[in-house]
mmCIF file of C-alpha atoms in Angstrom:
data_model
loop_
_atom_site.group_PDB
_atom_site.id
_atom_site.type_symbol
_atom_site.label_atom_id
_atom_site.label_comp_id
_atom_site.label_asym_id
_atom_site.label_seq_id
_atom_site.Cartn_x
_atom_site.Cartn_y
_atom_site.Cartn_z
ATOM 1 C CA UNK A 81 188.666 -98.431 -38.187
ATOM 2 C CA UNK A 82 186.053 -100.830 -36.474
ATOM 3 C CA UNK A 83 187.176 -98.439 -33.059
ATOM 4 C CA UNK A 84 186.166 -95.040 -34.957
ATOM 5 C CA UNK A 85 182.833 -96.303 -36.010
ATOM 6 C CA UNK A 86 182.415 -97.872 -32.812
ATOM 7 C CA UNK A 87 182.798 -94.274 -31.492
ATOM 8 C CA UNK A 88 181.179 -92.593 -33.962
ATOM 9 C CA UNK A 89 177.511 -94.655 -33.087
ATOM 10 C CA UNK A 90 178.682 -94.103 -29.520
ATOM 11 C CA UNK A 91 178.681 -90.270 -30.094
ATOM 12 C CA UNK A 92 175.374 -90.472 -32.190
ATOM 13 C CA UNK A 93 173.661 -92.554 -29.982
ATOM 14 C CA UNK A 94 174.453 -90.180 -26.508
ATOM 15 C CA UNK A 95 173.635 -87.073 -28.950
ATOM 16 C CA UNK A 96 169.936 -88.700 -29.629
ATOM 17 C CA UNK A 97 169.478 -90.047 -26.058
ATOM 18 C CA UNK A 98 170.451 -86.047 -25.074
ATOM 19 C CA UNK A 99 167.907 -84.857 -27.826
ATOM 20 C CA UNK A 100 164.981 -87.178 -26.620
ATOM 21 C CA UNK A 101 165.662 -85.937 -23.260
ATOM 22 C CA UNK A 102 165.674 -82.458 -23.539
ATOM 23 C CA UNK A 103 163.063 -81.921 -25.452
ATOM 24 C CA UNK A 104 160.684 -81.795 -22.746
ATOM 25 C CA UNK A 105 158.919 -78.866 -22.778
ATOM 26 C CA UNK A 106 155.655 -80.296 -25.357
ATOM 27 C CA UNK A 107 155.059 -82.638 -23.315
ATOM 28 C CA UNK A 108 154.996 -80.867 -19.941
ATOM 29 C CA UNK A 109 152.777 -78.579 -21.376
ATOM 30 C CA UNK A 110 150.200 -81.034 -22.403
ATOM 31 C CA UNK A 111 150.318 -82.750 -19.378
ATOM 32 C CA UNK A 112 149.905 -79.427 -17.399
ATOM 33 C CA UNK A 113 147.022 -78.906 -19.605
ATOM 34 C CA UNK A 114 148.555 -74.885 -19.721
ATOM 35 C CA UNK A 115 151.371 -72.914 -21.104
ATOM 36 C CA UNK A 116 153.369 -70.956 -18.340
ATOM 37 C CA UNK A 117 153.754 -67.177 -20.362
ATOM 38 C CA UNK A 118 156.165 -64.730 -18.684
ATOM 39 C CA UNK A 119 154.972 -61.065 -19.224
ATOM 40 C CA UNK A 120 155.784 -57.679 -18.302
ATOM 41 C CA UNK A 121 153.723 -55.916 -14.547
ATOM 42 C CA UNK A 122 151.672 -54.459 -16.953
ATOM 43 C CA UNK A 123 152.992 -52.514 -20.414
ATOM 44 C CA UNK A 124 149.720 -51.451 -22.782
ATOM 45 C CA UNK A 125 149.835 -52.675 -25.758
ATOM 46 C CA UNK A 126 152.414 -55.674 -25.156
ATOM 47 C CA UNK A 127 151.286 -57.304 -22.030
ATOM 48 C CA UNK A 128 148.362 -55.756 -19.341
ATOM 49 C CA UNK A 129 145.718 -57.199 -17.605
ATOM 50 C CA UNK A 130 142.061 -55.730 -17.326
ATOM 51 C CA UNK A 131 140.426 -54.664 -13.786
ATOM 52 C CA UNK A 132 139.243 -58.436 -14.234
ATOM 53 C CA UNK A 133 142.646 -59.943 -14.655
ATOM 54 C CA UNK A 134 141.868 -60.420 -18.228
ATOM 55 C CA UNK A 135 145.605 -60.354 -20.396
ATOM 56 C CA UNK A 136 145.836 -58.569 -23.675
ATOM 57 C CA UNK A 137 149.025 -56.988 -25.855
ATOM 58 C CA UNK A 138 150.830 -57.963 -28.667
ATOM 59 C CA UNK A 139 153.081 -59.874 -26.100
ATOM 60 C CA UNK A 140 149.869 -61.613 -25.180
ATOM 61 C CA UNK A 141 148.877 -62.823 -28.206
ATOM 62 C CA UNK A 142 152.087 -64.695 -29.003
ATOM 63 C CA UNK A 143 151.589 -67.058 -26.137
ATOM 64 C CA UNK A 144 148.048 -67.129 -27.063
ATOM 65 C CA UNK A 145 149.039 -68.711 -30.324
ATOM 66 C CA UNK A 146 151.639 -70.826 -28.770
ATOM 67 C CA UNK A 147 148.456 -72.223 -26.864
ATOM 68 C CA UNK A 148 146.014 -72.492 -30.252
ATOM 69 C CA UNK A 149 149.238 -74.220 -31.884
ATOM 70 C CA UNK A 150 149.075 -77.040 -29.342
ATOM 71 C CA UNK A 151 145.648 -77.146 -27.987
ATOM 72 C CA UNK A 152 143.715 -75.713 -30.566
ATOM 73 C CA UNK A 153 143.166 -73.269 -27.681
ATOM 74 C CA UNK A 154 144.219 -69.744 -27.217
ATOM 75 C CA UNK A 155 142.908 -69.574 -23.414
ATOM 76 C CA UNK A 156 145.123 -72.366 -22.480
ATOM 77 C CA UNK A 157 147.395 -70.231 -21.035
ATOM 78 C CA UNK A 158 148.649 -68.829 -17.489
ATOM 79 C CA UNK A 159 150.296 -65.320 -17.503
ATOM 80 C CA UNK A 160 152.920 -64.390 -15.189
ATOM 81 C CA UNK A 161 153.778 -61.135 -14.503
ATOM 82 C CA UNK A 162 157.560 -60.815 -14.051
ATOM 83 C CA UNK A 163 159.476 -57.737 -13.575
ATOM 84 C CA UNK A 164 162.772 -56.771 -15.850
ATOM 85 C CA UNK A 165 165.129 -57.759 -13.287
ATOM 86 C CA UNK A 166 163.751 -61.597 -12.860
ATOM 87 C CA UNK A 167 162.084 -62.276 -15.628
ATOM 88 C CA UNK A 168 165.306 -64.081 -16.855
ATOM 89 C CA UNK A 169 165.455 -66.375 -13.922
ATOM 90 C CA UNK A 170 162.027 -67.289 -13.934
ATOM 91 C CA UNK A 171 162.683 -68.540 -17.382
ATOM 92 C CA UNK A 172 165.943 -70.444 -16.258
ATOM 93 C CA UNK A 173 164.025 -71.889 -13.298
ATOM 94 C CA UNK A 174 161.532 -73.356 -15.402
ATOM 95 C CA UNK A 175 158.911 -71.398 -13.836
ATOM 96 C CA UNK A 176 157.849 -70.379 -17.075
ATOM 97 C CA UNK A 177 157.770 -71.705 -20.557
ATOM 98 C CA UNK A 178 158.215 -69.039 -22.468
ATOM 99 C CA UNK A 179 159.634 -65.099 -21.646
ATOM 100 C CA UNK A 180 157.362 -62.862 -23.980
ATOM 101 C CA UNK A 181 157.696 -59.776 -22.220
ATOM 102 C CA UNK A 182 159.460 -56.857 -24.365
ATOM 103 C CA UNK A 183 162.947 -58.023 -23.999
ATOM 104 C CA UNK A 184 165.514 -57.210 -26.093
ATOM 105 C CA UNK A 185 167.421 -59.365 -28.332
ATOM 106 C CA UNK A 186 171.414 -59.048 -27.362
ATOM 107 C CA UNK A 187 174.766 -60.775 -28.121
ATOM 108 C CA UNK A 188 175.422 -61.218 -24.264
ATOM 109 C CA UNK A 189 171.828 -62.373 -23.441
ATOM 110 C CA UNK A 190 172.106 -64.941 -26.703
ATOM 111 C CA UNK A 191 175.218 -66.485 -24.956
ATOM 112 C CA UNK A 192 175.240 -65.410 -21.230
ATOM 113 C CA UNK A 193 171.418 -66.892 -19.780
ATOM 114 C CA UNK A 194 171.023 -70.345 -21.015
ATOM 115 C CA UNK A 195 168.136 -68.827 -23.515
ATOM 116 C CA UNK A 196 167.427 -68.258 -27.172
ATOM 117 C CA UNK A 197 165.503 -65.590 -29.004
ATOM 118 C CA UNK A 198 162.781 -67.062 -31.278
ATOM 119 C CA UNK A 199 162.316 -64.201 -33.732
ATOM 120 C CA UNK A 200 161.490 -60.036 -33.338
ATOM 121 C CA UNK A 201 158.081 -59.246 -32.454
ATOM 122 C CA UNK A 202 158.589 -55.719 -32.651
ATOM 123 C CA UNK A 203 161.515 -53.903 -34.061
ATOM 124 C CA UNK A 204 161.375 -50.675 -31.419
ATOM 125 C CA UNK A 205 164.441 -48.189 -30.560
ATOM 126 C CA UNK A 206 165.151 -46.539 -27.243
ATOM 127 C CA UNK A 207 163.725 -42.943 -27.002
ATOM 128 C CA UNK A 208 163.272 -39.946 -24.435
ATOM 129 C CA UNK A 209 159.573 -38.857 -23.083
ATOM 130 C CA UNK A 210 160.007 -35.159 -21.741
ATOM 131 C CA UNK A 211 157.340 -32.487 -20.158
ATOM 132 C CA UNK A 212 156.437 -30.252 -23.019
ATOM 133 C CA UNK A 213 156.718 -27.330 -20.366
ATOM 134 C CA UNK A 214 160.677 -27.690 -20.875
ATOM 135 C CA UNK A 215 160.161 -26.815 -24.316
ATOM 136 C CA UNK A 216 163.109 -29.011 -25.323
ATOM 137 C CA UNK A 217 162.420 -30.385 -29.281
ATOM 138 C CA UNK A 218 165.394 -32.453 -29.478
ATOM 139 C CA UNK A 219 167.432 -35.309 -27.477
ATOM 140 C CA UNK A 220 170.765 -33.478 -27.821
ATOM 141 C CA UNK A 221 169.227 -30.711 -26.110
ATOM 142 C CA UNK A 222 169.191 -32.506 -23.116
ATOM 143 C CA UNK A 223 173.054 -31.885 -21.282
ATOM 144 C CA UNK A 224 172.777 -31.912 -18.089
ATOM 145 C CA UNK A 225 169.805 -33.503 -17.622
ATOM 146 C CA UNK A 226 168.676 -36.029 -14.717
ATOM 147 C CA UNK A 227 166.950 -39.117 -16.279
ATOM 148 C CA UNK A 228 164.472 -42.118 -14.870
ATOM 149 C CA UNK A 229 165.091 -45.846 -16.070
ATOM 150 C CA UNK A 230 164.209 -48.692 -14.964
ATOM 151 C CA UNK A 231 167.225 -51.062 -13.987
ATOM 152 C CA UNK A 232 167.689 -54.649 -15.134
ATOM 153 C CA UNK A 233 167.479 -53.670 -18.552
ATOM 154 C CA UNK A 234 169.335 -52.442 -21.992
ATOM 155 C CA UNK A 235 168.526 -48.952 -21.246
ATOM 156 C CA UNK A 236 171.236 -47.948 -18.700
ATOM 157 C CA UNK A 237 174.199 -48.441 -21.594
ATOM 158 C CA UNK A 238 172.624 -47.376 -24.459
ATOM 159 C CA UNK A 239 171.633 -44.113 -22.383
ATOM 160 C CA UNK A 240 175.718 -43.649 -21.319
ATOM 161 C CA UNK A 241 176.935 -44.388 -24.543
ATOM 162 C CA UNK A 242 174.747 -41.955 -26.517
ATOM 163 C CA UNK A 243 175.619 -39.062 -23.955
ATOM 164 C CA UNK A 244 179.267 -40.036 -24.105
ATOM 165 C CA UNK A 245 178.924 -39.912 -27.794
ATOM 166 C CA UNK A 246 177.794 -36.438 -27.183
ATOM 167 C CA UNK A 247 179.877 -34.975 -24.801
ATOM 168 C CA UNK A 248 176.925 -34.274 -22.950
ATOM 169 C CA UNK A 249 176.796 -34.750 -19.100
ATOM 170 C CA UNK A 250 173.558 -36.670 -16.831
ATOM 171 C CA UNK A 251 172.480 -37.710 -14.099
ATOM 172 C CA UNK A 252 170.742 -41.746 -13.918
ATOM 173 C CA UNK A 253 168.280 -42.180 -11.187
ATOM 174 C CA UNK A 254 167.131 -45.773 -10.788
ATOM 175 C CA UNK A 255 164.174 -47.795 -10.494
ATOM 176 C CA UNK A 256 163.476 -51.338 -10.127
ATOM 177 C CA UNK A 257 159.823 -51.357 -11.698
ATOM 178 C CA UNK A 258 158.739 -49.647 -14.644
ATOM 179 C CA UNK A 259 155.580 -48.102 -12.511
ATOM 180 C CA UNK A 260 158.382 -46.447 -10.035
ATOM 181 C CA UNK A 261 160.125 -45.261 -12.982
ATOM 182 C CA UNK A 262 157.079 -43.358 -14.638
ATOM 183 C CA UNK A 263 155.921 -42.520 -11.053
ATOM 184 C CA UNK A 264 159.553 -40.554 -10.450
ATOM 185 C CA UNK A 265 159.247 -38.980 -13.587
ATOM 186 C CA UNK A 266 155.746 -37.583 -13.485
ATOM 187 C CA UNK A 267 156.326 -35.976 -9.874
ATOM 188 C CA UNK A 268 159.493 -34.066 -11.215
ATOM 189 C CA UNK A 269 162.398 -36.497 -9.829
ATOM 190 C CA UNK A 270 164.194 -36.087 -13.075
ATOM 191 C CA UNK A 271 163.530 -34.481 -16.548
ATOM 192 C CA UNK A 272 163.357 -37.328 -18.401
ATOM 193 C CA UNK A 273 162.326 -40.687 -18.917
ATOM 194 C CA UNK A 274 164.002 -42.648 -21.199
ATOM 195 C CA UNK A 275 162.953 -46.278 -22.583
ATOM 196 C CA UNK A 276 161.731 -47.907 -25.646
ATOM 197 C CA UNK A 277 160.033 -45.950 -27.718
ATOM 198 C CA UNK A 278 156.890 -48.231 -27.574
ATOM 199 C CA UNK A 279 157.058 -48.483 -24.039
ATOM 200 C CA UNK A 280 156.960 -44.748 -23.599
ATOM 201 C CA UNK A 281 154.123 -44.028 -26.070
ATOM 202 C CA UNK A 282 152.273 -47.037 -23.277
ATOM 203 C CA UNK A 283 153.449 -45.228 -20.200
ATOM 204 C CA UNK A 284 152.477 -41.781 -21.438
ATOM 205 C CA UNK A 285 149.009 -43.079 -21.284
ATOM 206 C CA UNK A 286 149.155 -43.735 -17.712
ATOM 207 C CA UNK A 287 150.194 -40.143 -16.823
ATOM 208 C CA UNK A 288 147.423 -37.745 -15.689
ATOM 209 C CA UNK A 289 148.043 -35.920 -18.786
ATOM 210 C CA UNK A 290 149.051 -37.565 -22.025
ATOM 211 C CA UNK A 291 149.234 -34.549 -23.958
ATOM 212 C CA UNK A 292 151.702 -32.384 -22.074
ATOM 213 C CA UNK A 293 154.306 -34.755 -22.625
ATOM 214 C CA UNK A 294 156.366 -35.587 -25.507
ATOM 215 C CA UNK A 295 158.448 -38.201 -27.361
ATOM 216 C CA UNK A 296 161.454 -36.713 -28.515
ATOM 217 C CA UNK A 297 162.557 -37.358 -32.562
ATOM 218 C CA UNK A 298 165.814 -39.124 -31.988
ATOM 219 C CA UNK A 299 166.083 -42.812 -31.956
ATOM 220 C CA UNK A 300 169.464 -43.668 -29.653
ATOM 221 C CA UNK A 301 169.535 -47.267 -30.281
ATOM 222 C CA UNK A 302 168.006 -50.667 -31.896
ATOM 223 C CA UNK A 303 165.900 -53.174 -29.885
ATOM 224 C CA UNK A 304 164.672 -56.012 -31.407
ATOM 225 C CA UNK A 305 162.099 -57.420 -29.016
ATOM 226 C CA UNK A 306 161.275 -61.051 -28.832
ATOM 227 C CA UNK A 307 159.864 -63.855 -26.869
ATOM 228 C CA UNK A 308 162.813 -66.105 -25.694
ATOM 229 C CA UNK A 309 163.000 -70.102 -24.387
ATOM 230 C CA UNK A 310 165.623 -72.217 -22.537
ATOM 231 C CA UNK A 311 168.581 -73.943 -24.740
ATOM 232 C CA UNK A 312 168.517 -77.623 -24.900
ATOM 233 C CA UNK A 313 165.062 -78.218 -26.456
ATOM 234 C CA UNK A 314 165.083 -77.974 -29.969
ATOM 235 C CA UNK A 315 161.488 -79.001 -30.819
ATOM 236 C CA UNK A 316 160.265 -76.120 -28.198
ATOM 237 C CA UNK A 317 162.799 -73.902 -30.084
ATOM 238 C CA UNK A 318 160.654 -74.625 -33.382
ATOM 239 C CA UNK A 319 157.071 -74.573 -32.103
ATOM 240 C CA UNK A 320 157.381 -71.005 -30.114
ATOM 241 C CA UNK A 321 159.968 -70.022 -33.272
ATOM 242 C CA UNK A 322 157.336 -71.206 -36.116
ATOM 243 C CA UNK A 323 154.001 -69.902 -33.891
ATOM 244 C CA UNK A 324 155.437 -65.950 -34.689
ATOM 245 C CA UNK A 325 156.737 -67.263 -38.581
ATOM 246 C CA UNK A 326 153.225 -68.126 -38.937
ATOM 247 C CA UNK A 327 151.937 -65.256 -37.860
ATOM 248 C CA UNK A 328 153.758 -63.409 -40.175
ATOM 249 C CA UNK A 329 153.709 -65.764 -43.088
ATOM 250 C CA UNK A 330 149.378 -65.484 -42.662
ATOM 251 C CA UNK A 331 149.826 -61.850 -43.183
ATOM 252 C CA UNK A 332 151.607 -61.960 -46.407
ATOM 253 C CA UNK A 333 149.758 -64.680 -47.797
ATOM 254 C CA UNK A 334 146.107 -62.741 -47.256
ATOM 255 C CA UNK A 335 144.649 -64.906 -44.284
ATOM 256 C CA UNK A 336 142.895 -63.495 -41.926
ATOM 257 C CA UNK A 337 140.680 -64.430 -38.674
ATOM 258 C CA UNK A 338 137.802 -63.778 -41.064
ATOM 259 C CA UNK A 339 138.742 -65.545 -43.973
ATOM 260 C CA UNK A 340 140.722 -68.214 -42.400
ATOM 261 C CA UNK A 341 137.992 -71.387 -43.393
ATOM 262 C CA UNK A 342 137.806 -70.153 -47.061
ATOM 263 C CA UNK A 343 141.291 -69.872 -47.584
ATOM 264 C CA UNK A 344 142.018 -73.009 -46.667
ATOM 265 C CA UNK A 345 139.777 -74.295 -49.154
ATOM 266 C CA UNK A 346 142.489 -73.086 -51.675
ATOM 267 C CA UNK A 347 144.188 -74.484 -54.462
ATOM 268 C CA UNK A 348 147.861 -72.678 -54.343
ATOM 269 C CA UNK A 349 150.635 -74.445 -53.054
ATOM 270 C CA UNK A 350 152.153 -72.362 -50.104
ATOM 271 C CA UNK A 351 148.303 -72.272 -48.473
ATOM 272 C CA UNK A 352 148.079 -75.551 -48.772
ATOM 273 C CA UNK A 353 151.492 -76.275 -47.114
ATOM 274 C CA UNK A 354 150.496 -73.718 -44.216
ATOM 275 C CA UNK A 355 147.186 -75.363 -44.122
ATOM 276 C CA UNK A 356 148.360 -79.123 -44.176
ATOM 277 C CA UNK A 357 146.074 -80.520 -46.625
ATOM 278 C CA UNK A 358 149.749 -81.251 -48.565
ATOM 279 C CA UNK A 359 152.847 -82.464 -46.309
ATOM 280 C CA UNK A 360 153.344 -83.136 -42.691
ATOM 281 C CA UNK A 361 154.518 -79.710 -41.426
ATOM 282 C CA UNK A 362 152.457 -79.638 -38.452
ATOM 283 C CA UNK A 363 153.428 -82.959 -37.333
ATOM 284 C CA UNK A 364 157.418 -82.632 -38.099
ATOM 285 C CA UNK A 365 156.995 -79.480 -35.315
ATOM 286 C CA UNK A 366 154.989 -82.192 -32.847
ATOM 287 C CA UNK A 367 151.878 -80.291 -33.592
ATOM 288 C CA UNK A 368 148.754 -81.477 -35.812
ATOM 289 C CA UNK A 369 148.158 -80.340 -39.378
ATOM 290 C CA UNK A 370 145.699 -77.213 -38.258
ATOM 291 C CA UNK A 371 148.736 -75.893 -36.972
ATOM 292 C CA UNK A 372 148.128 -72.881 -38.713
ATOM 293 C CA UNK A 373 144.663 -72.367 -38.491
ATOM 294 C CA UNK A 374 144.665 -72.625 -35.459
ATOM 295 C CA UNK A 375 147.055 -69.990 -34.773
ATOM 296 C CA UNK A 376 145.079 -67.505 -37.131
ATOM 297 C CA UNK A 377 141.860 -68.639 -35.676
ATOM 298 C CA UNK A 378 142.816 -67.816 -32.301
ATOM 299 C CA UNK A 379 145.000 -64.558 -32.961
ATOM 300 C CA UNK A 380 144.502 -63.483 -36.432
ATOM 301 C CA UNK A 381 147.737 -62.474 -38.382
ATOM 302 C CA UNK A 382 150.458 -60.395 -37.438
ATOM 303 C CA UNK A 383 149.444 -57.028 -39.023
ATOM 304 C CA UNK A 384 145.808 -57.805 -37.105
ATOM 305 C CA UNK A 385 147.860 -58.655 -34.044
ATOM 306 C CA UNK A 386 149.734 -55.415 -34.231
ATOM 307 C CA UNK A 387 146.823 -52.953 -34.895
ATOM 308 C CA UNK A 388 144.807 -54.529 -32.356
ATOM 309 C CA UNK A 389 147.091 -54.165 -29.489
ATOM 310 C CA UNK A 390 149.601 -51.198 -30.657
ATOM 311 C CA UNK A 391 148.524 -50.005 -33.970
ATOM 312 C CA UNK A 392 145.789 -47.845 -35.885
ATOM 313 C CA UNK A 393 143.248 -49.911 -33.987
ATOM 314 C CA UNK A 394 144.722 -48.822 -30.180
ATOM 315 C CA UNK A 395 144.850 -46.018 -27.995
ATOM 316 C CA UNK A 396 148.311 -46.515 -28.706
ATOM 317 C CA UNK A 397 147.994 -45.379 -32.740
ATOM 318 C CA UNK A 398 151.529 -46.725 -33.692
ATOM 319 C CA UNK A 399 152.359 -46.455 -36.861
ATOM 320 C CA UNK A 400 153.623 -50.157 -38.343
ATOM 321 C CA UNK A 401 157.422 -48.087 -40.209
ATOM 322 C CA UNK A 402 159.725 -50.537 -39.629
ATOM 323 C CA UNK A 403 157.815 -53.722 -38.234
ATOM 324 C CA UNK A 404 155.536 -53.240 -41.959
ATOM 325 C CA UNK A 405 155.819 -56.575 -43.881
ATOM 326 C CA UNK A 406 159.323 -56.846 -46.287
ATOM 327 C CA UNK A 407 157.047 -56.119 -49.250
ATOM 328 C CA UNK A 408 155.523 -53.187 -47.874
ATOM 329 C CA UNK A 409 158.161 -51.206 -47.022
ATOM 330 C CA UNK A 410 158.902 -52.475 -43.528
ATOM 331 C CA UNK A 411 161.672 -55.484 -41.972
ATOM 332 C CA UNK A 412 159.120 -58.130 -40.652
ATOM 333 C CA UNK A 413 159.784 -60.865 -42.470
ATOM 334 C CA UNK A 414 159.310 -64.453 -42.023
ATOM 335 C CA UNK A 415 160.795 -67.759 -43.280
ATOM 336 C CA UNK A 416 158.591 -69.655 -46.032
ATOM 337 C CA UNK A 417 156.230 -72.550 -44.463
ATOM 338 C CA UNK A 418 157.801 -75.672 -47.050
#
């Protein structure tokens, strides 16, 4: 018996002494003084720099709040532009902190890259962009076809299964880089480019002309996109995790970038969990009690977030469907902050 428990605290002990060292990641970031951010070469609305090298995008503003969350910050932050086919390994390699760059959430990259998902910052769907001179109006029209995608992504098997599905025939042409892909299509390499939705309604604004090309109805797939860490540090796991929750959570409870100060001043329970004037939230994730504020102060809330960068508010004009708050007909939805 006294062998089993001996065990037993043996096992505990080497499971804490694991935990302690692993979780890492807070504290190299401090030290640094900066969060490492992977992003995409430059996708409006998610993740693009300015002429001045200035980053904005709904992909953006996650690490942004990531940085408010733990400096009280949002500029805190270094962007690195990583294309589909390495963004994974400069997350593995520790190059980065934190992948927020339109990726995917999958069974095989959950259990195949060393990484976990933190949540769905967009819920998107792959689609097909097409010249309007083709006068094609649906997806199923499209047998035959050659199409442009970029490699290194989901794209390439959800584009064979939904023409196997049809019995229709096509032709893949390849790129490595998103800007080769939309380059190919636009000079006439193939008829069609497909991708996510959202990252087709971005490219289309890069085109010479926007309006003679269209997204077709049909959505072939779902893509939950979301910012992703390395496994083995738990209490990075939470922070990036809780940064989007909060996010969310701000929208649904009313607080805004604007109102942020007063509502803190407030009496009802849940706001004064988020806010830490009751409990130690902040400080169980390794953060301070502003937590919150800070994240709202920096970024505003996720509805402001999304019509800023991809919504009403954006050249974009995307409307919010299914990434619309729980209660508002939408499936963005967040844990409670108790």
């Amino acid at each position: 018996m006294k062998r089993v428990s001996l065990v037993l605290t043996l096992a505990l002990a080497a499971g804490l002494s694991a935990q302690a060292a692993s979780a890492q990641t807070l504290k190299t970031v401090k030290e640094r003084g900066m969060l490492s951010c992977g992003v995409s070469q430059g996708l409006p609305g998610f993740s693009s720099p300015d002429d001045k090298g200035n980053w904005t995008g709904l992909d953006v503003d996650v690490c942004r709040a990531i940085s408010a969350a733990i400096f009280g910050d949002g500029t805190k932050v270094k962007f690195v532009p990583l294309s589909a086919k390495d963004r994974f390994t400069a997350l593995q390699s520790g190059e980065i902190d934190v992948l927020s760059r339109n990726t995917t959430w999958t069974l095989s990259r959950d259990t195949s890259l060393g990484a976990n998902f933190t949540g769905v910052t967009y819920y998107d769907g792959q689609g097909f962009l097409v010249k309007k001179s083709l006068k094609v109006n649906s997806a199923l029209e499209l047998n035959s076809a050659s199409v442009c995608v970029q490699t290194g992504t989901t794209t390439e098997q959800n584009l064979a299964d939904y023409f196997k599905g049809n019995n229709m025939k096509y032709e893949v042409i390849a790129f490595a880089s998103a800007d080769e892909t939309v380059k190919a299509y636009e000079s006439g390499r193939c008829d069609v480019f497909t991708s996510d939705v959202s990252q087709l309604y971005a490219e289309r604004l890069k085109l010479a002309n926007p309006a003679d090309h269209v997204v077709l109805p049909e959505v072939i797939s779902k893509e939950p996109l979301g910012p992703m860490v390395r496994h083995g540090d738990d209490q990075w796991f939470d922070i990036v995790k809780w940064t989007l929750f909060a996010m969310v959570d701000a929208e649904e409870l009313g607080v805004t970038q604007k109102n942020v100060d007063e509502m803190a001043k407030s009496d009802k329970p849940e706001l004064k969990r988020a806010f830490g004037t009751d409990g130690n939230l902040g400080e169980q994730l390794g953060l301070t009690k502003d937590w919150f504020a800070r994240i709202v102060k920096a970024v505003g809330n996720y509805g402001e977030a999304f019509d800023r960068n991809v919504g009403a508010g954006s050249k974009l004009g995307i409307a919010r469907g299914l990434n619309n708050l729980w209660n508002k007909g939408g499936i963005q939805y967040a844990p409670p902050i108790r």
